[in-house]
PDB file of C-alpha atoms in Angstrom:
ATOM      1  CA  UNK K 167     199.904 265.047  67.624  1.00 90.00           C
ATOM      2  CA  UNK K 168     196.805 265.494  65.870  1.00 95.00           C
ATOM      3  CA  UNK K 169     195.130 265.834  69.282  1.00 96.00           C
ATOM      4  CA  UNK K 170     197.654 268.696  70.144  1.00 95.00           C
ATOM      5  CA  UNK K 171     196.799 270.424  67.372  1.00 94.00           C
ATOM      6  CA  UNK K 172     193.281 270.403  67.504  1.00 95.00           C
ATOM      7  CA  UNK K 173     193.337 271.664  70.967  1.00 96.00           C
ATOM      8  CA  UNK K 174     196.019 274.532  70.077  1.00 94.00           C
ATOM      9  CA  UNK K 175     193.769 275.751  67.122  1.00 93.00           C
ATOM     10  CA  UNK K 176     190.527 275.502  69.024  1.00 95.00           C
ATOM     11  CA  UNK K 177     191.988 277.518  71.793  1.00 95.00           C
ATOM     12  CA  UNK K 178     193.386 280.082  69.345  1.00 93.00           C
ATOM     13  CA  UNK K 179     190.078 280.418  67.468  1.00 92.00           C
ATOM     14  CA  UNK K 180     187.938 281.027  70.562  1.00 93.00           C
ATOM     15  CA  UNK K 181     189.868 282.757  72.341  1.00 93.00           C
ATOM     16  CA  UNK K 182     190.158 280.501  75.063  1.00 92.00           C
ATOM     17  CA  UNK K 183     192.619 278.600  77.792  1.00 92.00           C
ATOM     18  CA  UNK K 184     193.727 275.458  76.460  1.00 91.00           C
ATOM     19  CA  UNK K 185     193.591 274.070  79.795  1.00 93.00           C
ATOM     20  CA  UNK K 186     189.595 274.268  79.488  1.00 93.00           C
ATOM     21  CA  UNK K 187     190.021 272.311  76.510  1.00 97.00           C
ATOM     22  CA  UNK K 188     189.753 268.402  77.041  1.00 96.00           C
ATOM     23  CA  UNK K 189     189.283 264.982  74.680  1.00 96.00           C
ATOM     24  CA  UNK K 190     185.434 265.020  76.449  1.00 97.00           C
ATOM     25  CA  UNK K 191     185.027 268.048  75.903  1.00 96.00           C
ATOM     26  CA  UNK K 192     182.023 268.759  73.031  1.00 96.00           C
ATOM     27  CA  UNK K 193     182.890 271.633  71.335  1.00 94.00           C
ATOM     28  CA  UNK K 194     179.675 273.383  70.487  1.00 93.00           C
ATOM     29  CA  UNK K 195     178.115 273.264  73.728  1.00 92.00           C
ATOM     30  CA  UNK K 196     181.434 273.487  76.757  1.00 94.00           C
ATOM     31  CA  UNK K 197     183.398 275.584  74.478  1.00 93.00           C
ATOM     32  CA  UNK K 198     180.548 277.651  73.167  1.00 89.00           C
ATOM     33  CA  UNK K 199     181.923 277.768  69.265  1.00 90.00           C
ATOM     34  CA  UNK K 200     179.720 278.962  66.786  1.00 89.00           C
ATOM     35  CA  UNK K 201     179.380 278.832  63.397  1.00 88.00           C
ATOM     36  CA  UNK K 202     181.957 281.456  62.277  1.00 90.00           C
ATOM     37  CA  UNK K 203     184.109 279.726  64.731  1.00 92.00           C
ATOM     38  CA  UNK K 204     183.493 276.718  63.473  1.00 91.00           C
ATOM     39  CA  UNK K 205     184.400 277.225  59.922  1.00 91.00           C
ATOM     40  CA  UNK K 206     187.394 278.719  61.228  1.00 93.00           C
ATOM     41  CA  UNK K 207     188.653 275.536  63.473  1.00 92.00           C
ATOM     42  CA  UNK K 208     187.897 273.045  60.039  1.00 93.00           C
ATOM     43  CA  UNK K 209     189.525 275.279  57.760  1.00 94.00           C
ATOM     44  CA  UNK K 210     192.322 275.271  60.216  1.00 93.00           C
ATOM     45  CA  UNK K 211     192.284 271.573  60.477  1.00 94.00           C
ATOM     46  CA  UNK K 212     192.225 271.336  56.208  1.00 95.00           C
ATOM     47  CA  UNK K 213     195.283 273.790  56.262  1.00 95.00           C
ATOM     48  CA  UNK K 214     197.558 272.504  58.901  1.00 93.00           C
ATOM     49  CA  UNK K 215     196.519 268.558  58.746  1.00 94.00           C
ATOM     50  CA  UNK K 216     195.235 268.509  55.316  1.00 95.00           C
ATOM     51  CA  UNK K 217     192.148 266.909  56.061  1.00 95.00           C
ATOM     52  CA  UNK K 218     188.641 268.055  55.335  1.00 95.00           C
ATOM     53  CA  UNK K 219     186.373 267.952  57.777  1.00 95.00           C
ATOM     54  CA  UNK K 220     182.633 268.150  57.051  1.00 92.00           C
ATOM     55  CA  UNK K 221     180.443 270.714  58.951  1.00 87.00           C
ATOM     56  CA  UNK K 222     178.167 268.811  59.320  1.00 88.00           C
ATOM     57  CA  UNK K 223     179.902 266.191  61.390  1.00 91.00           C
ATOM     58  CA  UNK K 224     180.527 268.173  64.144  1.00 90.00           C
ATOM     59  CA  UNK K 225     177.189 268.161  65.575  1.00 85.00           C
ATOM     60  CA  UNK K 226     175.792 269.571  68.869  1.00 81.00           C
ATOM     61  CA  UNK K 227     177.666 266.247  71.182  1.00 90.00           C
ATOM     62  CA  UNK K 228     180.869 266.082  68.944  1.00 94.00           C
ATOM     63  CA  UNK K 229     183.647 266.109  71.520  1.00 96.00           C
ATOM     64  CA  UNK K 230     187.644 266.707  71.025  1.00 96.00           C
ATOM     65  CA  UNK K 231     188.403 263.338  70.852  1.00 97.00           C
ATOM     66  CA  UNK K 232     185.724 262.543  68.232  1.00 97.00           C
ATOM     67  CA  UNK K 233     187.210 265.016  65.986  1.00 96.00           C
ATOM     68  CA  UNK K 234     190.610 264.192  66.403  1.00 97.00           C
ATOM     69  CA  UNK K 235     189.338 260.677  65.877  1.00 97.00           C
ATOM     70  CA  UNK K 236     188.123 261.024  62.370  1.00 96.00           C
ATOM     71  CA  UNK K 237     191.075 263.618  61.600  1.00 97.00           C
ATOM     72  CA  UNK K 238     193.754 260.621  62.041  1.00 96.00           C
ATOM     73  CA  UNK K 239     191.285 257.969  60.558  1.00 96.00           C
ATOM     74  CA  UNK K 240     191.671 260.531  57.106  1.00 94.00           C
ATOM     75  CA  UNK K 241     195.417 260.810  57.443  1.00 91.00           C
TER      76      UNK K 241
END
């Protein structure tokens, strides 16, 4: 679920397929999110999950997976 979620808010803040959008896939670099889009995705994530996710954690090689990862390890 969390996974699912992740995917359908990334794909809804960049504008983008969810299709494209897979657990290897690192988010800064394949899905080309930047900063503003970013922010967006973790204060997505804090809204709908209610888990706050650091900026800073999401670093240039962060994948889906990794994020969905420490998302669940929170809840």
């Amino acid at each position: 679920m969390v996974y699912e979620t992740i995917c359908e808010m990334l794909s809804q803040c960049l504008s983008c397929d969810e299709a494209r959008i897979r657990k290897g896939t690192v988010i800064l670099q394949d899905l080309e999110c930047g900063p503003a889009d970013l922010a967006e995705v973790l204060m997505g994530i804090e809204e709908e999950l209610g888990v706050s996710v650091p900026e800073d954690f999401v670093t240039g090689s962060t994948t889906v997976a990794e994020l969905a990862r420490f998302v669940e390890d929170q809840l």
